[in-house]
PDB file of C-alpha atoms and ligand atoms in Angstrom:
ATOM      1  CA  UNK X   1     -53.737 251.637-130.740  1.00 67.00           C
ATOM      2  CA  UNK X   2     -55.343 255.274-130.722  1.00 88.00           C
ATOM      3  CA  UNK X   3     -57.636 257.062-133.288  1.00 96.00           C
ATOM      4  CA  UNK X   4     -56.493 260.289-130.937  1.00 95.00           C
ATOM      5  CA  UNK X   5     -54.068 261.571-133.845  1.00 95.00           C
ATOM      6  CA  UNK X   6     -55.677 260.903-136.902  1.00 96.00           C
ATOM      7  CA  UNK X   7     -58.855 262.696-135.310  1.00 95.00           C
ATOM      8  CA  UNK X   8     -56.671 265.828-133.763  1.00 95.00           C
ATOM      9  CA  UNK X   9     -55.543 266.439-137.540  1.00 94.00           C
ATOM     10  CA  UNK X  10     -58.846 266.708-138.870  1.00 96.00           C
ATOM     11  CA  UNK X  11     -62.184 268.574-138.692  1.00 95.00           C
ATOM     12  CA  UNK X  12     -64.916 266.321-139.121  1.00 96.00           C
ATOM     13  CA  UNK X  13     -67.677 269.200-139.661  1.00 94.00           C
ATOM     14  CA  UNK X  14     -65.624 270.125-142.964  1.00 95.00           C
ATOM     15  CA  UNK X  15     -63.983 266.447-144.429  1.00 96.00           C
ATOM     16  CA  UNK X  16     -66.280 263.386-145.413  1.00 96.00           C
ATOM     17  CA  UNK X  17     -63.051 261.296-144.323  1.00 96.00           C
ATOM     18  CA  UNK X  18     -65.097 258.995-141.126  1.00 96.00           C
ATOM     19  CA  UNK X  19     -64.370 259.878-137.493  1.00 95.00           C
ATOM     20  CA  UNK X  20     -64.260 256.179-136.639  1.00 94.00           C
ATOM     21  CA  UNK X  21     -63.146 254.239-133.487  1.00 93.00           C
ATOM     22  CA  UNK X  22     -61.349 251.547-132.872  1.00 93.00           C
ATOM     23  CA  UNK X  23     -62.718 248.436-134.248  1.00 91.00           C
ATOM     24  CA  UNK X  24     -61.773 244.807-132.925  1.00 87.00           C
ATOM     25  CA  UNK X  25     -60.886 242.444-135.799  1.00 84.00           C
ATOM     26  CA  UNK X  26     -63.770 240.348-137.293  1.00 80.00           C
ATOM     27  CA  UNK X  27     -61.764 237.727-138.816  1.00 86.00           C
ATOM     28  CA  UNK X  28     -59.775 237.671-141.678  1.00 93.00           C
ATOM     29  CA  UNK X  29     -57.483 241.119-141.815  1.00 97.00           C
ATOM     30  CA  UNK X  30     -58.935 243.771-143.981  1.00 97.00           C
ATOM     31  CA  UNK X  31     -56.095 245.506-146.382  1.00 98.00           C
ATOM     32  CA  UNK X  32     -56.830 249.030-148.880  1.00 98.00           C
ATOM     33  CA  UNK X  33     -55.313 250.746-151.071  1.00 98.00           C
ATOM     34  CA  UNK X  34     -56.233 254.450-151.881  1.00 98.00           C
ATOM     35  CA  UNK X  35     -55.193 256.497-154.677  1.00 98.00           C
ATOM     36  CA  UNK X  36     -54.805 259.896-152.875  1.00 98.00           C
ATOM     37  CA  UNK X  37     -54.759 262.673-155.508  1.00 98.00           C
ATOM     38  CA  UNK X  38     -53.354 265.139-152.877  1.00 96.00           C
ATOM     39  CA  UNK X  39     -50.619 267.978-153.696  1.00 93.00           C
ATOM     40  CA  UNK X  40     -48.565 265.169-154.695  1.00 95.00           C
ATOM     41  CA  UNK X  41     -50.163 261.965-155.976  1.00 97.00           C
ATOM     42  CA  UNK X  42     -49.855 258.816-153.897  1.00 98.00           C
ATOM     43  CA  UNK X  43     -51.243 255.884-152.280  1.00 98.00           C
ATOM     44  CA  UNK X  44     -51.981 254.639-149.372  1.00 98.00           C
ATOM     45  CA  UNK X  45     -51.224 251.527-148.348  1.00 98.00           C
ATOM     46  CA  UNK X  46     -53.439 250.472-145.205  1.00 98.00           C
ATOM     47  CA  UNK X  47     -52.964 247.149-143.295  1.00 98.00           C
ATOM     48  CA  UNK X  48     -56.214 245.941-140.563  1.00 98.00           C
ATOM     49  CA  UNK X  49     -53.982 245.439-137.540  1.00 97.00           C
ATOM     50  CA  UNK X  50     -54.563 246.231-133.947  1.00 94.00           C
ATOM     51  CA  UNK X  51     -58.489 247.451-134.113  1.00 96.00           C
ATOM     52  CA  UNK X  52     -57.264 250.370-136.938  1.00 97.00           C
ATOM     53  CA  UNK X  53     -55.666 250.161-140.025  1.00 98.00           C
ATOM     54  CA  UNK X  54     -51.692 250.845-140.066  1.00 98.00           C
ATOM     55  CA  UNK X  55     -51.360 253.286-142.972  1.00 98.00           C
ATOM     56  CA  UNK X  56     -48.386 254.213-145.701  1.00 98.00           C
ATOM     57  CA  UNK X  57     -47.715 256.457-148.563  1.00 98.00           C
ATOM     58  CA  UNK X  58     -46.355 255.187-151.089  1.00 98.00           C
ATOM     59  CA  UNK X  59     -44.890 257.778-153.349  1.00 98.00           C
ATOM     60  CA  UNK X  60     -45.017 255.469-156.199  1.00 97.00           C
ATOM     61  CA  UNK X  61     -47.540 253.103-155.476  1.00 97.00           C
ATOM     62  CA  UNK X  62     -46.366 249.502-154.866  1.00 97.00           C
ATOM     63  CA  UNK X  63     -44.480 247.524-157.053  1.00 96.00           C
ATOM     64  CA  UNK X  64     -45.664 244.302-158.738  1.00 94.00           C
ATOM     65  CA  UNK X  65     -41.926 243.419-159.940  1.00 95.00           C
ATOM     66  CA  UNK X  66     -40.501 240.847-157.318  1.00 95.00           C
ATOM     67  CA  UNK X  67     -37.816 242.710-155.316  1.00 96.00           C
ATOM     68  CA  UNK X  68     -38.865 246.674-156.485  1.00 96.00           C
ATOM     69  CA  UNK X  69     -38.696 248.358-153.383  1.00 97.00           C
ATOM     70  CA  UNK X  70     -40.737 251.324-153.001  1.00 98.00           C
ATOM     71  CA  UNK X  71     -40.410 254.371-150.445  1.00 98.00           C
ATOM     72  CA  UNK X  72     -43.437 253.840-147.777  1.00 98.00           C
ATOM     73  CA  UNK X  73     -43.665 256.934-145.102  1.00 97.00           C
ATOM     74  CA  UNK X  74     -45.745 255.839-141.662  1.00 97.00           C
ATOM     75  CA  UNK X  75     -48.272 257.876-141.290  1.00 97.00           C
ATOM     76  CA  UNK X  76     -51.036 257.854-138.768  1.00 97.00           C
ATOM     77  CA  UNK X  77     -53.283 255.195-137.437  1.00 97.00           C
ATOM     78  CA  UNK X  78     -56.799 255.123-139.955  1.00 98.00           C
ATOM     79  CA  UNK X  79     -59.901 253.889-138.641  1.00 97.00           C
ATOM     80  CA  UNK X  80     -60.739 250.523-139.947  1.00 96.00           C
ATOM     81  CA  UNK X  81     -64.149 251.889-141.676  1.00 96.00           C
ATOM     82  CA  UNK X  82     -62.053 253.812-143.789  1.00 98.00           C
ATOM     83  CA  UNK X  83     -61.406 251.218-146.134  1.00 97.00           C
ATOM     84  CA  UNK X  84     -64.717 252.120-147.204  1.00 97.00           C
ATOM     85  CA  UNK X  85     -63.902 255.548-147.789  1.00 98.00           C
ATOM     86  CA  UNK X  86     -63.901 257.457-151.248  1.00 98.00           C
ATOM     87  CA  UNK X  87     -64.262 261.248-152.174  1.00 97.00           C
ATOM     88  CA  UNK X  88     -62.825 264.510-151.919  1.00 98.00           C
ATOM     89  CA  UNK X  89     -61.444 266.276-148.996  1.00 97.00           C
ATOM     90  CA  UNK X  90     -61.694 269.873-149.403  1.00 97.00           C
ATOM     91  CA  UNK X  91     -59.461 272.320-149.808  1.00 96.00           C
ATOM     92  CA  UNK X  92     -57.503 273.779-146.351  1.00 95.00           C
ATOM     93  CA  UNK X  93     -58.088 270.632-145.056  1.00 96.00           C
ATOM     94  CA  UNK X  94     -55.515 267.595-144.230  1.00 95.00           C
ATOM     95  CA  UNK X  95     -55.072 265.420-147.182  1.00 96.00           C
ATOM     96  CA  UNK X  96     -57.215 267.925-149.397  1.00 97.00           C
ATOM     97  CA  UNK X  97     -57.843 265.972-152.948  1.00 97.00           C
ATOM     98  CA  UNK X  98     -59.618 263.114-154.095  1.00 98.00           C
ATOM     99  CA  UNK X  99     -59.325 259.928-152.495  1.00 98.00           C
ATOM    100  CA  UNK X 100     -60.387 256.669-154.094  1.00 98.00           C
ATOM    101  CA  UNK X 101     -60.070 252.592-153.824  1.00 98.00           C
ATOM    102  CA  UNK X 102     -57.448 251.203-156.055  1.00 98.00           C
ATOM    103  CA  UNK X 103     -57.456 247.744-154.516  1.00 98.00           C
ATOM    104  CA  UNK X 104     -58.914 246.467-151.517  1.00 98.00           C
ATOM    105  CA  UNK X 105     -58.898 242.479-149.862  1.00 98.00           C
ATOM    106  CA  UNK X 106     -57.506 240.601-147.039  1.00 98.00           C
ATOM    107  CA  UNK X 107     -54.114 240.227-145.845  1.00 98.00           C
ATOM    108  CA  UNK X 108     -52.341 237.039-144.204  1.00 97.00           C
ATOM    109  CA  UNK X 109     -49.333 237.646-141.613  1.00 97.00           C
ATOM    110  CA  UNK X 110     -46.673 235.392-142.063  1.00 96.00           C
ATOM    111  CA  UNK X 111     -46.351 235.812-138.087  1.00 95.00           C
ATOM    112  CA  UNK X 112     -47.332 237.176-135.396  1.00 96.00           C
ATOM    113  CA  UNK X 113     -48.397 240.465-137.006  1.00 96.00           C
ATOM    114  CA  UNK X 114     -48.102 242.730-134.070  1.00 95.00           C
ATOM    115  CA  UNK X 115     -45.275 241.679-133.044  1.00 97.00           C
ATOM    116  CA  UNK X 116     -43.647 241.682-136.697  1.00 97.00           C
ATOM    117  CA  UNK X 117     -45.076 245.482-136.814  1.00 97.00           C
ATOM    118  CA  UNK X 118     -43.348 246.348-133.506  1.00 95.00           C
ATOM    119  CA  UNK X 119     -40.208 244.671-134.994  1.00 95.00           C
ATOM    120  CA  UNK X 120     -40.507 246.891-138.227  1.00 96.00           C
ATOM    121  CA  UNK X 121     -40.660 243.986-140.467  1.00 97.00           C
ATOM    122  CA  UNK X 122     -43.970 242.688-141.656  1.00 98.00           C
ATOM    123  CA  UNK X 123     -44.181 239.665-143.997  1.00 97.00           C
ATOM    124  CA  UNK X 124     -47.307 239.077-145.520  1.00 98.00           C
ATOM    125  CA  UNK X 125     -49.856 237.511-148.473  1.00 97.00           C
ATOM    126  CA  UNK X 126     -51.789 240.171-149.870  1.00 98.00           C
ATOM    127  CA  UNK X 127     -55.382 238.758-151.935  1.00 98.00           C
ATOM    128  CA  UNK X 128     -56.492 241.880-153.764  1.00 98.00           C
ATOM    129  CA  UNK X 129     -58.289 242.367-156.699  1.00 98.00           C
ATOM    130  CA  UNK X 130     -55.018 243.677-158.430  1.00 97.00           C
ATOM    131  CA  UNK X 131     -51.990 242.744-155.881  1.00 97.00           C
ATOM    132  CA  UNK X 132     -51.677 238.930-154.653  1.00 96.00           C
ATOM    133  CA  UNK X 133     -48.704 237.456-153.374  1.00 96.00           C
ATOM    134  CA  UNK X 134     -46.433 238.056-150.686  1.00 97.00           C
ATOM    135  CA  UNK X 135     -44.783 241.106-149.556  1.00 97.00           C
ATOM    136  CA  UNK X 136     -42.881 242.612-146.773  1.00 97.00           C
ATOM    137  CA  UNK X 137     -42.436 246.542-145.181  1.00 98.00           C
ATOM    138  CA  UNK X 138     -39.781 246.822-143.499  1.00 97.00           C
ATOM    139  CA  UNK X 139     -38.671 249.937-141.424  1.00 96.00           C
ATOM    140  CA  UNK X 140     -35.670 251.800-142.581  1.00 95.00           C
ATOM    141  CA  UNK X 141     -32.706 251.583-140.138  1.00 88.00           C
ATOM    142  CA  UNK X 142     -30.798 254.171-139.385  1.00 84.00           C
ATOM    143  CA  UNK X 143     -31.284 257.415-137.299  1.00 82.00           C
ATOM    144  CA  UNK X 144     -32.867 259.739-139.959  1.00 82.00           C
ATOM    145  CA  UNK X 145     -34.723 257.392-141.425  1.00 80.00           C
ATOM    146  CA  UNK X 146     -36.257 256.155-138.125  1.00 82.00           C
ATOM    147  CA  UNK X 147     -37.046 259.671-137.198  1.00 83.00           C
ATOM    148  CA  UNK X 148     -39.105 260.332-140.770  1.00 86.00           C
ATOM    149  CA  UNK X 149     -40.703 256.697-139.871  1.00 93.00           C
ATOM    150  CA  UNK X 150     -39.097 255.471-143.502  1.00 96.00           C
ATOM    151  CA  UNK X 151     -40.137 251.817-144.853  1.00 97.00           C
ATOM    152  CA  UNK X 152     -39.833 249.617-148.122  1.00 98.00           C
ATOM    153  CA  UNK X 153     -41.873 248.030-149.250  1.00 98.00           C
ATOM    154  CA  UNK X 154     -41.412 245.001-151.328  1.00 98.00           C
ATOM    155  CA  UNK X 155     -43.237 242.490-153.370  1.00 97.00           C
ATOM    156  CA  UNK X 156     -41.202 238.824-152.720  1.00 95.00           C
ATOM    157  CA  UNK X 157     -41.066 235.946-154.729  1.00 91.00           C
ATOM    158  CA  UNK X 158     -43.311 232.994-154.214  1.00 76.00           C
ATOM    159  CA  UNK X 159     -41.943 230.685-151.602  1.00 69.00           C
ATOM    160  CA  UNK X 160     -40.967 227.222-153.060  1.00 69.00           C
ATOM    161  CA  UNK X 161     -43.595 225.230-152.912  1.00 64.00           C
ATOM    162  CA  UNK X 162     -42.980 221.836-151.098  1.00 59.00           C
ATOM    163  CA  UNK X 163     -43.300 219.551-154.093  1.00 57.00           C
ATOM    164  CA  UNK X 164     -41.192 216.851-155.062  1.00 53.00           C
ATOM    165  CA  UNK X 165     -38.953 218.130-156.834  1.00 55.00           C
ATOM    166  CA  UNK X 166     -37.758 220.687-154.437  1.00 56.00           C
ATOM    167  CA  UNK X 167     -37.325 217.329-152.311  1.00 58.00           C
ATOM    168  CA  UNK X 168     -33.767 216.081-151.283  1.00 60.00           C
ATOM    169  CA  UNK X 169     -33.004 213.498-154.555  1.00 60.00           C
ATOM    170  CA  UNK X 170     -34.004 209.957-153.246  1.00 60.00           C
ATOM    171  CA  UNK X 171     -31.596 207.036-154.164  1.00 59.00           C
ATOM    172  CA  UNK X 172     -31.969 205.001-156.221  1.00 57.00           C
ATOM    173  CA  UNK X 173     -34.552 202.491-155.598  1.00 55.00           C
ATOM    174  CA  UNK X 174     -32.807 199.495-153.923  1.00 55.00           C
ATOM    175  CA  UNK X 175     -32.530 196.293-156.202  1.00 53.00           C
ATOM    176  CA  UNK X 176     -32.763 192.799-155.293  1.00 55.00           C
ATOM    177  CA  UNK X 177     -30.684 191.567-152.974  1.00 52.00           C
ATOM    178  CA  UNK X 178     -30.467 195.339-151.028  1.00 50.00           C
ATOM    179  CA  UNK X 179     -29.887 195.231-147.207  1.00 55.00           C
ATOM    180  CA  UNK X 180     -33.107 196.253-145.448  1.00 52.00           C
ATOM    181  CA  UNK X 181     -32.430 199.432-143.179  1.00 51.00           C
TER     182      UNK X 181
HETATM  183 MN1   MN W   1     -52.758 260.200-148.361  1.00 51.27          MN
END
């Protein structure tokens, strides 16, 4: 975990974007995500993970359709105050545009989340104003696509819950005179 890049690319005496650090987690896992009106509109899709925030654009936006997959291109480690972040970054500089919350919460990892990143496949609970329910990004696999640093991501369907019904059918209830087991 480094802030190095994300600071290289910018010049903090021109943007209002935050210099930052690295910021141990407090907690519960911070997500954002910001509508970046940039040359070509996007959003970025931030994840609290590792004292930063792991950050995406996402062409589209994300889905809310179970199974939509959207395009999601890595990009550089944010620092975790800049899910606070909102205004314009000025022209000639990185990012130039306006830059403002479209949904912000916490995140749940279905496991160990660092290890899941590593792994390129992340399966989480998002609890957002607008997006709840589980997700995963997952990094695209072959050579190309691994050199552009290429991921999906993908709203899933609620996991069956454990109720009864889901439960293997019982038999029928034993009638008088049934063996005991
Ligand atoms: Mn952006």
């Amino acid at each position: 975990m480094s802030l190095q890049r994300y600071q290289r690319m910018r010049d903090f005496a021109r943007t209002p974007e935050p210099r930052g650090q690295v910021t141990p987690s407090r907690g519960s896992l911070q997500f954002v995500v910001q509508q970046h009106e940039a040359s070509a509109l996007h959003y970025d899709f931030r994840l609290e993970l590792d004292g930063v925030l792991k950050s995406w654009a996402v062409p589209k936006g994300p889905s809310e359709v179970d199974g939509e997959k959207r395009l999601a291109v890595h990009t550089e480690d944010h620092p975790v105050e800049y899910a606070e972040f909102e205004g314009t970054i000025p022209e000639g500089e990185y990012g130039a545009g306006r830059m403002k919350i479209w949904d912000e919460g916490t995140w749940v990892p279905e496991s160990a989340p660092l290890a899941a990143y590593r792994r390129g496949h992340l399966k989480f609970e998002l609890k957002g104003r607008r997006l709840k329910g589980h997700w995963s990004l997952v990094r695209m696999g072959n050579a190309q696509t691994r050199k552009k640093d290429l991921w999906l991501l993908v709203k899933r369907a609620a996991p069956a819950a454990k109720s009864a019904a889901r439960l293997p059918r019982r038999k029928p209830a034993q009638g008088p005179g049934a063996r005991p087991r």
